[in-house]
Amino acid sequence: MSEVTARKADFPEIVELNVGGVFYTTSLTTLIKEPSSLLGQIFGGECSIKLVKDSKGKYFIDRDGVLFRYILDFLRNQKIVLPENFHEKDRLRNEAEHFKLPEMVKGITATYLSGRLSPVPPHKVLPSAVQNSVHSTISEGRTCGVITLGYRGTFAFGRDGLADVKFRKLSRIIVCGRVSLCREVFKDTLNESRDPDRGCSDRYTSRFFLKHSFLEQAFDMLQEEGFRLIGSCGSGTNNAGEVKPGMDTEEAKWQHYNEFIFERR
């Protein structure tokens, strides 16, 4: 990486950023809209901070790349617009404080206190009669629907290859379905940070994923909410697949993808 001394004259009108590994393209005007902010000081040439460029020539900022989208949104629109049931309030407030955006900090706090970021309703337990029979009628008030879980995984191997299988490795458990239904089932274990859509919860998404990688925990939560497995499918192992940098050769040979379809009637 190369270092660049921050001077306004050095920056192009269109700026490419690498924030914690997530790439952004924005205008210099947006970055300096708040002159007293950290970004305004850096890209306005008002501080002596040395920016670092990555191997592709993008300016590197070592912060949370996913949450940075809300920093840019605030600078562009001068207001806060967050997804319903946003669960990263404290982390976003920390980012706003780091970037010296006091009005954004106040807005996050006010939005939370007004109830727009109120917690997901408490966990509801099925009556014992329903728990004991998957064919029982779902209790009144519960929405029918389908949720699909998917994951890409492999197996971790020791030095002896197949003779020394260690454990199942999952990179991420993906959640697909109606937004309101996914939130009802997975509550605060649901990560919505990669879902670009906003607005009402009566829509569908394939961009949610869980904050953990425990498949059985996800199954338990679905069962407790009255869902039952109605189908599943899986790919074969990727024996001839391309080996990604840093991945063990044996692990690469055993990459696979599985999906599980759950229904509540």
CSV table of C-alpha atoms in Angstrom, one decimal:
chain,number,residue,atom,x,y,z
A,1,MET,CA,0.0,0.0,0.0
A,2,SER,CA,1.2,3.5,-0.8
A,3,GLU,CA,0.7,6.6,1.5
A,4,VAL,CA,-0.8,9.9,0.3
A,5,THR,CA,-0.6,13.1,2.3
A,6,ALA,CA,-4.1,14.5,2.4
A,7,ARG,CA,-4.6,17.7,0.3
A,8,LYS,CA,-7.8,18.7,-1.4
A,9,ALA,CA,-6.0,19.4,-4.6
A,10,ASP,CA,-4.8,15.8,-4.7
A,11,PHE,CA,-8.3,14.2,-4.9
A,12,PRO,CA,-10.4,13.7,-8.0
A,13,GLU,CA,-14.0,14.7,-8.3
A,14,ILE,CA,-15.0,11.0,-8.1
A,15,VAL,CA,-13.4,9.2,-5.2
A,16,GLU,CA,-13.0,5.4,-4.9
A,17,LEU,CA,-12.8,4.1,-1.3
A,18,ASN,CA,-12.0,0.7,0.3
A,19,VAL,CA,-13.6,0.8,3.7
A,20,GLY,CA,-12.7,-2.4,5.6
A,21,GLY,CA,-12.7,-4.4,2.4
A,22,VAL,CA,-16.0,-3.0,1.0
A,23,PHE,CA,-15.7,-0.8,-2.1
A,24,TYR,CA,-17.5,2.6,-2.5
A,25,THR,CA,-17.6,5.2,-5.2
A,26,THR,CA,-18.7,8.7,-4.3
A,27,SER,CA,-18.1,12.3,-5.1
A,28,LEU,CA,-15.6,14.6,-3.4
A,29,THR,CA,-18.5,17.0,-2.8
A,30,THR,CA,-20.2,14.4,-0.6
A,31,LEU,CA,-17.1,13.6,1.4
A,32,ILE,CA,-16.5,17.3,2.3
A,33,LYS,CA,-20.2,18.2,2.8
A,34,GLU,CA,-19.6,18.4,6.6
A,35,PRO,CA,-16.3,20.3,6.8
A,36,SER,CA,-15.8,19.7,10.5
A,37,SER,CA,-16.3,15.9,10.2
A,38,LEU,CA,-13.3,13.6,9.9
A,39,LEU,CA,-14.0,12.9,6.3
A,40,GLY,CA,-14.4,16.6,5.6
A,41,GLN,CA,-11.1,17.4,7.2
A,42,ILE,CA,-9.2,14.6,5.4
A,43,PHE,CA,-10.6,15.1,1.9
A,44,GLY,CA,-10.8,18.9,2.4
A,45,GLY,CA,-7.0,19.0,3.1
A,46,GLU,CA,-7.5,20.4,6.6
A,47,CYS,CA,-5.5,17.7,8.4
A,48,SER,CA,-2.2,16.0,8.1
A,49,ILE,CA,-3.5,12.5,8.1
A,50,LYS,CA,-1.7,10.3,5.6
A,51,LEU,CA,-4.2,8.2,3.5
A,52,VAL,CA,-3.2,4.8,2.3
A,53,LYS,CA,-4.0,3.4,-1.1
A,54,ASP,CA,-4.7,-0.3,-1.6
A,55,SER,CA,-3.3,-2.4,-4.5
A,56,LYS,CA,-6.0,-1.1,-6.8
A,57,GLY,CA,-5.4,2.5,-6.0
A,58,LYS,CA,-8.5,3.0,-3.8
A,59,TYR,CA,-8.2,5.1,-0.7
A,60,PHE,CA,-8.2,2.7,2.3
A,61,ILE,CA,-10.1,3.5,5.5
A,62,ASP,CA,-9.9,0.9,8.3
A,63,ARG,CA,-13.5,1.0,9.6
A,64,ASP,CA,-16.7,-1.1,9.3
A,65,GLY,CA,-17.3,-1.3,5.6
A,66,VAL,CA,-20.9,-2.4,5.8
A,67,LEU,CA,-22.0,0.4,8.2
A,68,PHE,CA,-20.2,3.0,6.1
A,69,ARG,CA,-23.0,3.0,3.6
A,70,TYR,CA,-25.1,4.8,6.3
A,71,ILE,CA,-22.4,7.4,6.8
A,72,LEU,CA,-22.4,8.2,3.1
A,73,ASP,CA,-26.3,8.3,3.1
A,74,PHE,CA,-26.3,10.8,5.9
A,75,LEU,CA,-23.7,13.0,4.1
A,76,ARG,CA,-25.7,12.8,0.9
A,77,ASN,CA,-29.2,13.4,2.3
A,78,GLN,CA,-28.5,15.1,5.7
A,79,LYS,CA,-31.0,12.7,7.3
A,80,ILE,CA,-31.0,9.2,8.7
A,81,VAL,CA,-32.9,6.4,6.9
A,82,LEU,CA,-32.5,3.0,8.4
A,83,PRO,CA,-34.1,-0.4,7.7
A,84,GLU,CA,-36.9,-1.5,10.0
A,85,ASN,CA,-35.7,-3.4,13.1
A,86,PHE,CA,-32.2,-2.2,12.6
A,87,HIS,CA,-30.0,-4.1,15.1
A,88,GLU,CA,-26.6,-2.4,14.7
A,89,LYS,CA,-27.6,0.9,16.4
A,90,ASP,CA,-24.8,1.0,18.9
A,91,ARG,CA,-22.2,0.1,16.3
A,92,LEU,CA,-23.5,2.7,13.9
A,93,ARG,CA,-23.4,5.3,16.6
A,94,ASN,CA,-19.8,4.5,17.3
A,95,GLU,CA,-19.0,4.9,13.6
A,96,ALA,CA,-20.8,8.3,13.5
A,97,GLU,CA,-18.8,9.4,16.6
A,98,HIS,CA,-15.5,8.3,15.0
A,99,PHE,CA,-16.3,10.2,11.8
A,100,LYS,CA,-17.2,13.3,13.9
A,101,LEU,CA,-20.8,13.6,12.9
A,102,PRO,CA,-22.6,14.8,16.0
A,103,GLU,CA,-25.9,15.5,14.2
A,104,MET,CA,-26.0,11.9,13.0
A,105,VAL,CA,-25.3,10.7,16.5
A,106,LYS,CA,-28.2,12.7,17.8
A,107,GLY,CA,-30.4,11.4,15.0
A,108,ILE,CA,-29.6,7.8,15.8
A,109,THR,CA,-30.4,8.3,19.5
A,110,ALA,CA,-33.7,10.2,18.7
A,111,THR,CA,-34.8,7.6,16.2
A,112,TYR,CA,-34.2,4.8,18.7
A,113,LEU,CA,-36.1,6.6,21.5
A,114,SER,CA,-39.0,7.3,19.2
A,115,GLY,CA,-39.5,3.6,18.7
A,116,ARG,CA,-38.5,3.3,15.1
A,117,LEU,CA,-35.7,1.0,16.2
A,118,SER,CA,-37.6,-0.7,18.9
A,119,PRO,CA,-36.6,-4.3,19.7
A,120,VAL,CA,-38.2,-7.3,18.0
A,121,PRO,CA,-41.2,-8.6,20.0
A,122,PRO,CA,-40.4,-11.1,22.7
A,123,HIS,CA,-40.0,-14.8,21.8
A,124,LYS,CA,-43.3,-16.6,21.7
A,125,VAL,CA,-43.4,-20.3,22.8
A,126,LEU,CA,-45.9,-22.7,21.1
A,127,PRO,CA,-48.5,-24.4,23.4
A,128,SER,CA,-47.4,-27.8,24.4
A,129,ALA,CA,-50.0,-29.5,22.3
A,130,VAL,CA,-48.5,-27.9,19.2
A,131,GLN,CA,-45.0,-28.8,20.2
A,132,ASN,CA,-45.9,-32.4,20.6
A,133,SER,CA,-47.4,-32.8,17.1
A,134,VAL,CA,-46.3,-31.3,13.9
A,135,HIS,CA,-49.7,-31.9,12.5
A,136,SER,CA,-51.5,-29.7,15.1
A,137,THR,CA,-53.1,-26.5,14.1
A,138,ILE,CA,-50.8,-23.4,14.5
A,139,SER,CA,-52.0,-21.1,17.2
A,140,GLU,CA,-54.2,-18.2,16.2
A,141,GLY,CA,-52.4,-15.0,15.0
A,142,ARG,CA,-49.4,-16.8,13.5
A,143,THR,CA,-48.7,-16.1,9.8
A,144,CYS,CA,-48.4,-19.0,7.4
A,145,GLY,CA,-45.4,-19.0,5.1
A,146,VAL,CA,-42.1,-20.6,3.9
A,147,ILE,CA,-38.5,-19.9,5.0
A,148,THR,CA,-35.5,-21.3,3.1
A,149,LEU,CA,-32.1,-21.7,4.8
A,150,GLY,CA,-29.0,-22.2,2.7
A,151,TYR,CA,-25.3,-22.6,3.4
A,152,ARG,CA,-22.1,-23.1,1.5
A,153,GLY,CA,-19.7,-25.3,3.5
A,154,THR,CA,-16.9,-27.8,3.5
A,155,PHE,CA,-15.0,-30.0,5.9
A,156,ALA,CA,-11.7,-29.1,7.7
A,157,PHE,CA,-9.0,-31.7,7.4
A,158,GLY,CA,-5.9,-32.4,9.2
A,159,ARG,CA,-2.5,-33.3,7.8
A,160,ASP,CA,-3.6,-36.8,6.9
A,161,GLY,CA,-6.4,-35.7,4.6
A,162,LEU,CA,-9.5,-37.8,4.5
A,163,ALA,CA,-8.5,-40.0,7.4
A,164,ASP,CA,-8.5,-37.0,9.8
A,165,VAL,CA,-11.8,-35.2,9.3
A,166,LYS,CA,-12.1,-32.5,12.0
A,167,PHE,CA,-15.4,-30.7,11.7
A,168,ARG,CA,-18.0,-29.2,9.4
A,169,LYS,CA,-17.2,-25.6,8.3
A,170,LEU,CA,-19.9,-23.1,7.4
A,171,SER,CA,-19.1,-19.7,6.2
A,172,ARG,CA,-22.6,-18.2,6.5
A,173,ILE,CA,-26.2,-19.4,6.9
A,174,ILE,CA,-28.4,-17.5,4.4
A,175,VAL,CA,-32.1,-16.8,5.2
A,176,CYS,CA,-34.7,-16.3,2.4
A,177,GLY,CA,-38.4,-15.5,2.8
A,178,ARG,CA,-40.9,-12.9,3.8
A,179,VAL,CA,-39.1,-10.2,5.8
A,180,SER,CA,-41.7,-10.1,8.7
A,181,LEU,CA,-41.6,-13.8,9.0
A,182,CYS,CA,-37.8,-14.0,9.1
A,183,ARG,CA,-37.7,-11.4,11.8
A,184,GLU,CA,-40.3,-13.1,13.8
A,185,VAL,CA,-38.4,-16.4,13.8
A,186,PHE,CA,-34.8,-15.4,14.1
A,187,LYS,CA,-35.1,-12.2,16.1
A,188,ASP,CA,-31.8,-10.6,17.2
A,189,THR,CA,-29.8,-13.5,15.5
A,190,LEU,CA,-30.8,-12.1,12.1
A,191,ASN,CA,-28.3,-9.9,10.2
A,192,GLU,CA,-30.0,-7.5,7.8
A,193,SER,CA,-26.9,-5.5,6.9
A,194,ARG,CA,-26.6,-6.8,3.4
A,195,ASP,CA,-30.2,-6.2,2.4
A,196,PRO,CA,-30.3,-3.1,0.3
A,197,ASP,CA,-34.1,-2.7,0.4
A,198,ARG,CA,-36.0,-0.6,2.9
A,199,GLY,CA,-39.6,0.2,3.7
A,200,CYS,CA,-42.4,-2.1,4.7
A,201,SER,CA,-41.8,-5.6,6.0
A,202,ASP,CA,-44.4,-7.1,3.7
A,203,ARG,CA,-41.8,-8.1,1.1
A,204,TYR,CA,-39.4,-10.9,0.3
A,205,THR,CA,-35.7,-11.0,0.5
A,206,SER,CA,-32.8,-13.4,-0.2
A,207,ARG,CA,-30.2,-11.2,1.4
A,208,PHE,CA,-30.6,-12.0,5.2
A,209,PHE,CA,-28.1,-14.2,7.0
A,210,LEU,CA,-27.6,-15.3,10.6
A,211,LYS,CA,-25.1,-13.9,13.0
A,212,HIS,CA,-23.9,-17.4,13.9
A,213,SER,CA,-23.0,-20.5,11.9
A,214,PHE,CA,-24.8,-23.1,14.0
A,215,LEU,CA,-27.2,-24.9,11.7
A,216,GLU,CA,-28.9,-26.8,14.5
A,217,GLN,CA,-29.7,-23.6,16.4
A,218,ALA,CA,-31.4,-22.3,13.4
A,219,PHE,CA,-33.4,-25.5,13.0
A,220,ASP,CA,-34.4,-25.3,16.7
A,221,MET,CA,-35.7,-21.7,16.3
A,222,LEU,CA,-37.8,-22.7,13.3
A,223,GLN,CA,-39.3,-25.7,15.1
A,224,GLU,CA,-40.1,-23.6,18.2
A,225,GLU,CA,-42.1,-21.2,15.9
A,226,GLY,CA,-44.1,-24.1,14.4
A,227,PHE,CA,-42.2,-24.7,11.2
A,228,ARG,CA,-41.5,-28.1,9.8
A,229,LEU,CA,-39.1,-29.3,7.1
A,230,ILE,CA,-40.8,-30.0,3.8
A,231,GLY,CA,-37.8,-30.3,1.5
A,232,SER,CA,-34.1,-30.1,1.0
A,233,CYS,CA,-31.5,-30.3,-1.7
A,234,GLY,CA,-27.7,-30.2,-2.0
A,235,SER,CA,-24.9,-30.0,-4.5
A,236,GLY,CA,-22.2,-32.5,-5.0
A,237,THR,CA,-18.7,-31.8,-3.8
A,238,ASN,CA,-16.6,-29.4,-5.9
A,239,ASN,CA,-13.7,-31.8,-6.7
A,240,ALA,CA,-12.6,-29.8,-9.7
A,241,GLY,CA,-13.3,-26.4,-8.4
A,242,GLU,CA,-10.9,-23.5,-8.3
A,243,VAL,CA,-8.9,-23.2,-5.1
A,244,LYS,CA,-9.2,-19.8,-3.6
A,245,PRO,CA,-6.1,-18.1,-2.1
A,246,GLY,CA,-5.5,-19.2,1.5
A,247,MET,CA,-7.9,-22.2,1.2
A,248,ASP,CA,-6.6,-25.7,1.9
A,249,THR,CA,-6.6,-27.9,-1.1
A,250,GLU,CA,-8.5,-30.7,0.6
A,251,GLU,CA,-11.1,-28.3,1.9
A,252,ALA,CA,-11.6,-26.9,-1.6
A,253,LYS,CA,-12.4,-30.4,-3.0
A,254,TRP,CA,-15.3,-30.8,-0.5
A,255,GLN,CA,-17.1,-27.5,-1.0
A,256,HIS,CA,-20.9,-27.9,-1.3
A,257,TYR,CA,-24.1,-26.0,-1.1
A,258,ASN,CA,-27.3,-27.2,0.7
A,259,GLU,CA,-30.8,-25.7,1.1
A,260,PHE,CA,-33.6,-26.6,3.6
A,261,ILE,CA,-37.2,-25.5,3.0
A,262,PHE,CA,-39.4,-25.0,6.1
A,263,GLU,CA,-43.2,-24.4,6.1
A,264,ARG,CA,-45.7,-23.2,8.7
A,265,ARG,CA,-49.4,-23.7,7.8
